[in-house]
Short mmCIF file of C-alpha atoms and ligand atoms in Angstrom, two decimals:
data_model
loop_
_atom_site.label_atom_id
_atom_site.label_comp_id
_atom_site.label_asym_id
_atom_site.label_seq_id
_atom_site.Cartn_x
_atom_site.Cartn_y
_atom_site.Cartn_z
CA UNK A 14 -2.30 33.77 -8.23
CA UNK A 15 -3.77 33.82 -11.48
CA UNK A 16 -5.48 30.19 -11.99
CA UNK A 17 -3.66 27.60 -14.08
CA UNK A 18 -6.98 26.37 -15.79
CA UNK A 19 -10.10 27.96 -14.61
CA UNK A 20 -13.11 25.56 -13.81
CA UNK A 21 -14.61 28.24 -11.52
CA UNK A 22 -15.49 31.01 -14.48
CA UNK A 23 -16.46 28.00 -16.55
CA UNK A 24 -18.79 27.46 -13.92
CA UNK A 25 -20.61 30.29 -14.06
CA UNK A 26 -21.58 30.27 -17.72
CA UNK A 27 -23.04 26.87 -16.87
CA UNK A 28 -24.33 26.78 -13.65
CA UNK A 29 -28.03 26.57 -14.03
CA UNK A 30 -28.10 23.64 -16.69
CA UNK A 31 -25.92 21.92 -13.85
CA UNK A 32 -27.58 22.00 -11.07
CA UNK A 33 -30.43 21.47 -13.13
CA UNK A 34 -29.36 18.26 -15.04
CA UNK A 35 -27.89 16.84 -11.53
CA UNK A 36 -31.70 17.79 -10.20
CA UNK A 37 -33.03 15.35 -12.67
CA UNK A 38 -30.50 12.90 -11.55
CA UNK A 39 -31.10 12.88 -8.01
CA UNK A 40 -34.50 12.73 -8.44
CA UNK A 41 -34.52 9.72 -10.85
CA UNK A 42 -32.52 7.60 -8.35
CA UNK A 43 -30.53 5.83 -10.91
CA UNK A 44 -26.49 6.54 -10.21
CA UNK A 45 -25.01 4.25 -12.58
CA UNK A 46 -25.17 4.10 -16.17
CA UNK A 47 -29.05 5.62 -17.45
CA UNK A 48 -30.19 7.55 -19.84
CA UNK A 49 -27.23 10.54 -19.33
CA UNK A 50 -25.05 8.00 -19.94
CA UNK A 51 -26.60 6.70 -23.36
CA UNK A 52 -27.52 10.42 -24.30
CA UNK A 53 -24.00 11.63 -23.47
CA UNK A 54 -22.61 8.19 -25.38
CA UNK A 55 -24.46 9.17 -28.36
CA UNK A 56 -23.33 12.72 -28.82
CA UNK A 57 -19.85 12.26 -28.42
CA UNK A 58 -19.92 9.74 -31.18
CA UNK A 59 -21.63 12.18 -33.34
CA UNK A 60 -19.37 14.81 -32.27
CA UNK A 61 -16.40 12.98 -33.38
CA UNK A 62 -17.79 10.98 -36.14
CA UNK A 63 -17.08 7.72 -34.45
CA UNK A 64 -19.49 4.78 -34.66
CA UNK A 65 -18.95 3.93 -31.08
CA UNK A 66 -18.80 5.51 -27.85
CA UNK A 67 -18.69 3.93 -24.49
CA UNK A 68 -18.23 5.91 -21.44
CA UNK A 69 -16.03 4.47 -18.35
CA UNK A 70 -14.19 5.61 -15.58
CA UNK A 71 -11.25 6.78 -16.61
CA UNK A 72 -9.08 7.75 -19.45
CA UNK A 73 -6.84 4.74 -17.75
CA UNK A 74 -9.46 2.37 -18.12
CA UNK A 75 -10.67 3.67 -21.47
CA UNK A 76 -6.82 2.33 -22.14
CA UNK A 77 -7.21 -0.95 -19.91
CA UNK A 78 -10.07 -1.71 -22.40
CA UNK A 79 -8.76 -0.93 -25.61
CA UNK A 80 -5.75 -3.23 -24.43
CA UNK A 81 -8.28 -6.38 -22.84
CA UNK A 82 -10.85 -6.06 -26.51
CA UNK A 83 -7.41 -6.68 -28.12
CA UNK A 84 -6.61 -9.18 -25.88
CA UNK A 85 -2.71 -8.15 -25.58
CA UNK A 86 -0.79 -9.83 -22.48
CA UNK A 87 2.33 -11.54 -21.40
CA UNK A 88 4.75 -12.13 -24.17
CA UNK A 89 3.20 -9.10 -26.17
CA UNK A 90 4.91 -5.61 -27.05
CA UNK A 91 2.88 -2.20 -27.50
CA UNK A 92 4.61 0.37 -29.13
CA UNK A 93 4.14 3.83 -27.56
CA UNK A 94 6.20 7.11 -26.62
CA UNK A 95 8.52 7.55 -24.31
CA UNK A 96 6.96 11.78 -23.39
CA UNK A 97 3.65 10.97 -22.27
CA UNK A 98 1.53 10.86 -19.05
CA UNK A 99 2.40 7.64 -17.17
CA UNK A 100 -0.89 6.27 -17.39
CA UNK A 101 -0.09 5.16 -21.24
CA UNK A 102 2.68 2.79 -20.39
CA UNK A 103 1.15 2.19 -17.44
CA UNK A 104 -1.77 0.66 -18.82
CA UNK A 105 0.20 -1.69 -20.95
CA UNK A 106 2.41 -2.97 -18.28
CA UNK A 107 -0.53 -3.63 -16.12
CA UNK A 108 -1.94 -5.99 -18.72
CA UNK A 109 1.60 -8.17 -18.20
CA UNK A 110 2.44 -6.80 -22.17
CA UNK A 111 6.21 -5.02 -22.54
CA UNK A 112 5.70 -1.75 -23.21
CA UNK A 113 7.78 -0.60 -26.36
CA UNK A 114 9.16 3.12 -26.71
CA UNK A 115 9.73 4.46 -29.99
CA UNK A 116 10.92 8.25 -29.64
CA UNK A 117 8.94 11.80 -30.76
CA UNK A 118 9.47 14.54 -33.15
CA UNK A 119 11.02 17.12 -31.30
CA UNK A 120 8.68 19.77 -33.02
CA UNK A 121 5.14 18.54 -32.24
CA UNK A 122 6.27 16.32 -28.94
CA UNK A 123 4.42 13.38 -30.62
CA UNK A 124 5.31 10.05 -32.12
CA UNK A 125 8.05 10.03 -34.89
CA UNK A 126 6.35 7.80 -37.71
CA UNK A 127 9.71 7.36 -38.96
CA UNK A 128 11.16 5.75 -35.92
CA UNK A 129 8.36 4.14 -35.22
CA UNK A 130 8.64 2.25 -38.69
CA UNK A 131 12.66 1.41 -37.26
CA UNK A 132 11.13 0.56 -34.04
CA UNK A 133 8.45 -2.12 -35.84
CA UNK A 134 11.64 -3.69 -37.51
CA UNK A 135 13.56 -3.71 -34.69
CA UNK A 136 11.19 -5.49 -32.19
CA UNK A 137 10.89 -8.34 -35.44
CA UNK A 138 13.93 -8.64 -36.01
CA UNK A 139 14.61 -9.34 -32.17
CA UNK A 140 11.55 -12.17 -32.53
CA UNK A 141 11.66 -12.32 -28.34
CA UNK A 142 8.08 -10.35 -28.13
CA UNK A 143 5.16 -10.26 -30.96
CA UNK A 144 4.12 -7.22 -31.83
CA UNK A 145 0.78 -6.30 -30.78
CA UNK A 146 -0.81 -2.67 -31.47
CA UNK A 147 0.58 0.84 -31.31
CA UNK A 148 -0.36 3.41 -28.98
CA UNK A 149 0.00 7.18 -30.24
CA UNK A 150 -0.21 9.92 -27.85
CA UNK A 151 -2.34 12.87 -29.17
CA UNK A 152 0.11 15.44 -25.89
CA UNK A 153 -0.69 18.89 -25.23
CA UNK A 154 -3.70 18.47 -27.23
CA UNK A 155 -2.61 18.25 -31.11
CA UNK A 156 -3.36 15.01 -32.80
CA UNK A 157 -0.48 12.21 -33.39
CA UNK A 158 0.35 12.05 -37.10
CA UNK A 159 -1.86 9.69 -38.25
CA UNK A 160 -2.04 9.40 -41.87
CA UNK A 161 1.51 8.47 -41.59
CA UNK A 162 1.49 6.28 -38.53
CA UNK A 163 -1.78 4.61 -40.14
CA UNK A 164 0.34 3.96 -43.03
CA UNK A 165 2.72 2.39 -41.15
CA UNK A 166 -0.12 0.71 -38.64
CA UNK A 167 -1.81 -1.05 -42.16
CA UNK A 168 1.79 -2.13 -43.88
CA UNK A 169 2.29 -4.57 -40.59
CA UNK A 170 -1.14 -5.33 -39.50
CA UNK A 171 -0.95 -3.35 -36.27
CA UNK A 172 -3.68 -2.33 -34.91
CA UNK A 173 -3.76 1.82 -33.23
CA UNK A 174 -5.43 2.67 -29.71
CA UNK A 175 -5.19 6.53 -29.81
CA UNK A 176 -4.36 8.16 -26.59
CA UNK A 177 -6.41 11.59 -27.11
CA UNK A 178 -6.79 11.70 -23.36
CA UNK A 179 -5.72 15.40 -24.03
CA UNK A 180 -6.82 15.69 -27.15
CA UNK A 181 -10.75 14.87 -27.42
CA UNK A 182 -11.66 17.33 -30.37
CA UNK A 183 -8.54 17.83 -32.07
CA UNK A 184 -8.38 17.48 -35.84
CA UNK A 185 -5.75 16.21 -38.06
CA UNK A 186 -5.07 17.57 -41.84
CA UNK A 187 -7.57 14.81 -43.02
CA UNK A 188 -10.64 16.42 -40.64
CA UNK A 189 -10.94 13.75 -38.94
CA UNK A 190 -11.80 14.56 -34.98
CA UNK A 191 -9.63 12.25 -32.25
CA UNK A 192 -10.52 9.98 -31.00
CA UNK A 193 -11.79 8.63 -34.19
CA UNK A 194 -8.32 8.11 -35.96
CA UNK A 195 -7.47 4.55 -34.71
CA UNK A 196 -8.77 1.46 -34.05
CA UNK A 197 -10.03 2.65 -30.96
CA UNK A 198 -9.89 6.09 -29.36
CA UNK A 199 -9.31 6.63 -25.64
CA UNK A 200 -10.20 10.27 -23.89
CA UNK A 201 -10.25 10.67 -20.16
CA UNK A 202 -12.59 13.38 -18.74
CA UNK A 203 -10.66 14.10 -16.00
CA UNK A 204 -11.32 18.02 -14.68
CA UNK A 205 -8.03 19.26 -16.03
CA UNK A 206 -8.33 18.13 -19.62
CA UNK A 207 -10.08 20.38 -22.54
CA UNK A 208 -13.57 18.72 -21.98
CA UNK A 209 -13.49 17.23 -18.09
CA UNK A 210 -16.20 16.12 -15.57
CA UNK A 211 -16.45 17.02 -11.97
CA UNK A 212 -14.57 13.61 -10.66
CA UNK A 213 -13.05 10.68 -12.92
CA UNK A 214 -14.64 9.77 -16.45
CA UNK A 215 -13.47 8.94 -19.82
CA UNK A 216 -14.75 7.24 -22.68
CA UNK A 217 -13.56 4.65 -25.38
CA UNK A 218 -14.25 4.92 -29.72
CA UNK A 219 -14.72 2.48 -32.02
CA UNK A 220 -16.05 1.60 -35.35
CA UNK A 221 -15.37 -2.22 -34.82
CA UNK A 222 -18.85 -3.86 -33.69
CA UNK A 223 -16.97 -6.81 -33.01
CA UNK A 224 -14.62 -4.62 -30.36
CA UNK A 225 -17.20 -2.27 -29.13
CA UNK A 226 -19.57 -5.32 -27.93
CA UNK A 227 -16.03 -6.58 -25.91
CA UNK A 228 -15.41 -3.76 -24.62
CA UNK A 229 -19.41 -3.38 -23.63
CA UNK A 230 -19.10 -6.63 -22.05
CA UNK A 231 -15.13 -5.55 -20.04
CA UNK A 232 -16.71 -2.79 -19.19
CA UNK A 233 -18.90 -4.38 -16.23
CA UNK A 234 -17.25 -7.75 -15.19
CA UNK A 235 -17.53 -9.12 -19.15
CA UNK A 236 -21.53 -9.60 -18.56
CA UNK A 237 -22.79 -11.12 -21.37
CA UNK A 238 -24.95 -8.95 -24.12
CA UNK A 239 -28.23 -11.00 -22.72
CA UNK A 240 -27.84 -11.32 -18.96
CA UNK A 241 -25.11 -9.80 -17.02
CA UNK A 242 -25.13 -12.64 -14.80
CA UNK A 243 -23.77 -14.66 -17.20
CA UNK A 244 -20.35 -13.97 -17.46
CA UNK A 245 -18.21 -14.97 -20.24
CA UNK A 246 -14.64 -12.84 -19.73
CA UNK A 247 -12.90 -11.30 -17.41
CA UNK A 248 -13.71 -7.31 -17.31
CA UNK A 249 -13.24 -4.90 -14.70
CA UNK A 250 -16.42 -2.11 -12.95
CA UNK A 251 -15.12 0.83 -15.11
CA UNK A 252 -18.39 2.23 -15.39
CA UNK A 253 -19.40 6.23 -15.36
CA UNK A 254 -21.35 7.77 -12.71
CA UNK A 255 -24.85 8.92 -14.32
CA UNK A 256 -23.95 12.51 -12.57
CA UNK A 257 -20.58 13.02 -14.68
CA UNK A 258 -22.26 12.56 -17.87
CA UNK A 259 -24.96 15.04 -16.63
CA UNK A 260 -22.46 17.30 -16.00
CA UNK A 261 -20.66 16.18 -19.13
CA UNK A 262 -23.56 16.63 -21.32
CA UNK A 263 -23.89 20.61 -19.94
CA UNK A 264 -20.02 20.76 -20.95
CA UNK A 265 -20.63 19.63 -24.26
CA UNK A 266 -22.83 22.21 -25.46
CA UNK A 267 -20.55 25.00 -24.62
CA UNK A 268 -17.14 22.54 -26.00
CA UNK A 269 -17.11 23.66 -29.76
CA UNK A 270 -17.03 27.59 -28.37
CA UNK A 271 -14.46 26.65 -25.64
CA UNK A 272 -12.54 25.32 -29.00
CA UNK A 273 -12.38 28.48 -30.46
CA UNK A 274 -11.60 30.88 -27.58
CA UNK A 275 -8.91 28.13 -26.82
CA UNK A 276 -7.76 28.73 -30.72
CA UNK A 277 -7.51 32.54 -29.41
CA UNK A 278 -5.53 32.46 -26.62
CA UNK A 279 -2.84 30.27 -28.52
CA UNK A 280 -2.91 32.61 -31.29
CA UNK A 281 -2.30 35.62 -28.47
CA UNK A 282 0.82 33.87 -26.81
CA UNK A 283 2.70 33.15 -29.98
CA UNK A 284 2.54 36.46 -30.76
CA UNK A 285 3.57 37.55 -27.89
CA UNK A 286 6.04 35.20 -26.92
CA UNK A 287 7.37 35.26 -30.07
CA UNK A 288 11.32 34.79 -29.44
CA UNK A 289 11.45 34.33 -26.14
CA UNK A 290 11.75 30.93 -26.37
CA UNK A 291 10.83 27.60 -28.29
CA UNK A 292 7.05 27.94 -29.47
CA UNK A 293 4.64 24.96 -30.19
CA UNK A 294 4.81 23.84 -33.42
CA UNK A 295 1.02 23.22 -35.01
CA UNK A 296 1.21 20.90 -38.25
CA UNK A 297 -0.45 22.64 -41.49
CA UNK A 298 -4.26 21.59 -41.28
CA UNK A 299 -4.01 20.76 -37.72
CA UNK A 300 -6.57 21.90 -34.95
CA UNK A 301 -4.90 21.32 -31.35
CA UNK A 302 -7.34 21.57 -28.96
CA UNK A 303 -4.77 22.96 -26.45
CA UNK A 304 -4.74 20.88 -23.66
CA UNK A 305 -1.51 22.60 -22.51
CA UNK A 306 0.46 25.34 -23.85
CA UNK A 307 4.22 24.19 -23.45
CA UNK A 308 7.32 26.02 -24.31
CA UNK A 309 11.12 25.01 -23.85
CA UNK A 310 13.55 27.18 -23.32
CA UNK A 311 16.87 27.00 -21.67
CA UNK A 312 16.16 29.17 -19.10
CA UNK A 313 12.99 27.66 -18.13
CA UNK A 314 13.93 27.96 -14.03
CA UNK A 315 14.72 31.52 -14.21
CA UNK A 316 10.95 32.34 -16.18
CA UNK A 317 9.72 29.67 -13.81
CA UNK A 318 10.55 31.54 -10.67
CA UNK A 319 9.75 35.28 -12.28
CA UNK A 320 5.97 34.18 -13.02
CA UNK A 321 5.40 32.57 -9.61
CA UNK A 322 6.45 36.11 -8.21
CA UNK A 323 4.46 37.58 -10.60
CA UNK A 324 1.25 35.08 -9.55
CA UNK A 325 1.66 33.70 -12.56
CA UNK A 326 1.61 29.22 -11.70
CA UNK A 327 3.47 27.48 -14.38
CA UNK A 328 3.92 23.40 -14.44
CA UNK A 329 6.47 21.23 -16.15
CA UNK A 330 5.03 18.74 -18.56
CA UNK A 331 7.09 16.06 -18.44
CA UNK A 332 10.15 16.60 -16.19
CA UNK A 333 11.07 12.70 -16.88
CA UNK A 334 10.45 10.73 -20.06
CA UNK A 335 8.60 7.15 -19.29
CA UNK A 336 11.65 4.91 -20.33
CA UNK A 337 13.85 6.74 -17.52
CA UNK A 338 10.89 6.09 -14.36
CA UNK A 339 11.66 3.79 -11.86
CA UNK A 340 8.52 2.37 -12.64
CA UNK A 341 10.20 1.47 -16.06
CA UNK A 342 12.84 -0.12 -14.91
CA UNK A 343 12.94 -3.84 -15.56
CA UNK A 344 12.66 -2.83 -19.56
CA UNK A 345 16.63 -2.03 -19.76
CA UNK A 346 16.14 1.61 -20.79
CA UNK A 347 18.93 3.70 -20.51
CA UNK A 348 19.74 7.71 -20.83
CA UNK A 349 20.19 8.27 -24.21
CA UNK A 350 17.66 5.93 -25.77
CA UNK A 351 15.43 8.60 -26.85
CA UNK A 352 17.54 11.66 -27.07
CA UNK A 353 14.40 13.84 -28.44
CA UNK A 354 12.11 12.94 -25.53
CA UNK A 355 14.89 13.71 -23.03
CA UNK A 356 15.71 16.90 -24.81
CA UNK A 357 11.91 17.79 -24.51
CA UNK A 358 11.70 16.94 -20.88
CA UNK A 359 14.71 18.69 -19.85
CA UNK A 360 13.49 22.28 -20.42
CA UNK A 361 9.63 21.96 -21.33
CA UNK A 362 7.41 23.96 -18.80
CA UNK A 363 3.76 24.77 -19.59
CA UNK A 364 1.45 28.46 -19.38
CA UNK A 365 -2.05 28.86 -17.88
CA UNK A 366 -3.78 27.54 -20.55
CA UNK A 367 -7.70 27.74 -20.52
CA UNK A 368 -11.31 29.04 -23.09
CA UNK A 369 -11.48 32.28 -19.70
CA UNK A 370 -8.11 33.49 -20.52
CA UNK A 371 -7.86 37.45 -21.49
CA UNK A 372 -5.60 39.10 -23.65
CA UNK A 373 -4.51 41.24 -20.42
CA UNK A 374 -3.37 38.85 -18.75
CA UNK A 375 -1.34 36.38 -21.47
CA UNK A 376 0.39 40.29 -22.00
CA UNK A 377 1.42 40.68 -18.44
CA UNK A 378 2.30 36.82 -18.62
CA UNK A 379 4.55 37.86 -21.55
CA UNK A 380 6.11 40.80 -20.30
CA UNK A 381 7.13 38.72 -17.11
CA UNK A 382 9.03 35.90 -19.59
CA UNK A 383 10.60 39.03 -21.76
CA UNK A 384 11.70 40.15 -18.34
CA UNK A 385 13.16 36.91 -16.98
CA UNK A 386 14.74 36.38 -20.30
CA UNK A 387 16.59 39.50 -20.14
CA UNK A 388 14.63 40.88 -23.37
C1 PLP B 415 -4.74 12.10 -18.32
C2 PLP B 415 -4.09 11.13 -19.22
C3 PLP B 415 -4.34 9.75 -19.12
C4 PLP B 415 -5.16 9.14 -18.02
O1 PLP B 415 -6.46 9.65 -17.88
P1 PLP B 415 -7.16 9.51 -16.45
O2 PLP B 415 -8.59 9.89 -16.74
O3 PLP B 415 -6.49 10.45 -15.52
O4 PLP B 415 -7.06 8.10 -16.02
C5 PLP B 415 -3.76 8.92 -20.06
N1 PLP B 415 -2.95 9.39 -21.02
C6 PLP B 415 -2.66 10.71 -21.13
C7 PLP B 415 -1.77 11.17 -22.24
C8 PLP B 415 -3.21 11.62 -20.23
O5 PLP B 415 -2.90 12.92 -20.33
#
């Protein structure tokens, strides 16, 4: 089996500034928060151009965060999409708000700013939940379209938490690099995503002093700026281990070069793959960081089954769209709510996608699909 991302060739090109930075760890004692942490904090703000950046645990509880700074609860609606890692509406149903789906364009898999001006007008006009923020997802690793949906965001005083979870890096046709588009930015550093620790992580973005010291004080029990024995919210312990941003900080150096190989290897499979089935669709002036590379294609079981006996793994990114979980239930969604997100998630399945991928091998990977495809 071929691997499906590969963390162990990574690896090697980094090894010694590892096990050197986790040396330095280890021998300082401290495990929680420290100087990685600020270091690593102040990099990935200047690498996206962000004022802010707060590490935490999680790209869940970068979400949590966003969510408690903007103090949304019971009674409140989030608009998000319905083809997205759980997580998302996860996060806002765990705060006791509604989440609110508004569906995607078909093309890019994210958020439909025209629907999601409907959606705004519909959840008004209904009057039974107030409105509180909109949550783009930036999926497969290409940014939401936000000069649109921050059009829309500014027209009804709605403020955006981006979801880059997989897409820390990825520009829209402005230049701007997620998660610096909204209000504030969420990324998760989970192994698996373009730029991923060696446990949990994930960080939070802001240019909002006012939100960034909230979600400063949130982000270990709501301690107080002066003593955190003084508590003056409720918060959660969503802090980052000092040895993920030590590993994270050794990731980051070789992250703009993983950007462009990734760049490559998407470049390679659409010619390849070039009608064999449904390719992604990049927006002019957008850089996707390439979280995943998903196609669709009706005969996505048939290719599914030729790769695996050809070692090839594939995965299916998302077989179900949020609004038809179980988990979703008590909103009153229905089949046929959001006929583009079903659509999607009915014959979406994803490649190896990874910086270590050669040409050789997305060829073979090709010539198995051609096969499977009867081409
Ligand atoms: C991975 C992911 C999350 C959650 O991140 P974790 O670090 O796993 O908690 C949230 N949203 C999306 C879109 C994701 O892909």
């Amino acid at each position: 089996m071929i691997p499906f991302i590969d963390l162990k060739t990574q690896y090697g090109t980094i090894r010694e500034e590892v096990l050197n930075n986790l040396n330095a760890v280890l021998e300082s004692g401290q495990f929680i928060l420290g100087r990685e942490v600020s270091e690593l904090e102040k990099q990935l703000a200047a690498f996206t151009g962000s004022k802010y950046a707060l590490c935490c645990s999680s790209g869940t509880d970068a979400l949590l965060m966003a969510l408690m700074a903007l103090e949304i609860g019971p009674g409140d609606a989030v608009i998000t999409t319905p083809f997205t890692f759980f997580a998302t509406p996860e996060s806002v149903a765990l705060r006791g708000a509604t989440p609110v789906f508004s569906d995607i364009d078909l093309r890019t898999y994210n958020m439909d700013p025209e629907k999601l001006e409907e959606t705004i007008r519909r959840v008004q006009s209904e009057g039974k939940l107030k409105l509180k923020a909109i949550i783009p997802v930036d999926l497969f690793g290409q940014a939401a379209d936000y000069p649109a949906i921050r059009a829309i965001a500014e027209k009804y005083s709605l403020p955006i938490i981006q979801d880059a979870c997989q897409g820390f890096g990825a520009k829209d046709a402005t230049g701007a690099v997620a998660p610096s588009m909204g209000t504030i930015g969420c990324t998760s550093f989970f192994p698996a995503k373009p730029l991923g620790c060696y446990g949990d992580g994930g960080a939070v973005f802001t240019d909002d002093e006012e939100l960034y010291g909230k979600m400063y004080s949130i982000l270990v029990h709501g301690r107080s700026s002066e003593d955190k024995y003084d508590n003056v919210r409720l918060g959660l312990n969503a802090r980052l281990d000092t040895m993920q941003a030590a590993i994270l900080l050794a990731k980051l150096k070789i992250f703009p070069g993983e950007l462009e190989r990734r760049q490559e290897v998407a470049h390679t499979y659409m010619e390849c793959l070039d009608g064999l089935a449904t390719l992604p669709v990049i927006l002019p002036g957008y850089r996707s960081v390439w979280a995943q590379f998903c196609l669709r294609s009706p005969k996505f079981r048939e290719i599914q089954e030729a790769l695996k006996a050809d070692g090839i793994p594939t995965a299916r990114y998302y077989p179900i769209p949020m609004h038809l979980l179980k988990a979703m239930k008590e909103y009153g969604y229905k089949r046929g709510d959001f006929p583009c997100a079903e659509e999607a998630a009915s014959n979406i399945f994803a490649l190896p996608m990874h910086p270590y991928l050669e040409k050789e091998t997305i060829r073979r990977i090709a010539k198995s699909i051609a096969r499977a495809v009867g081409q």
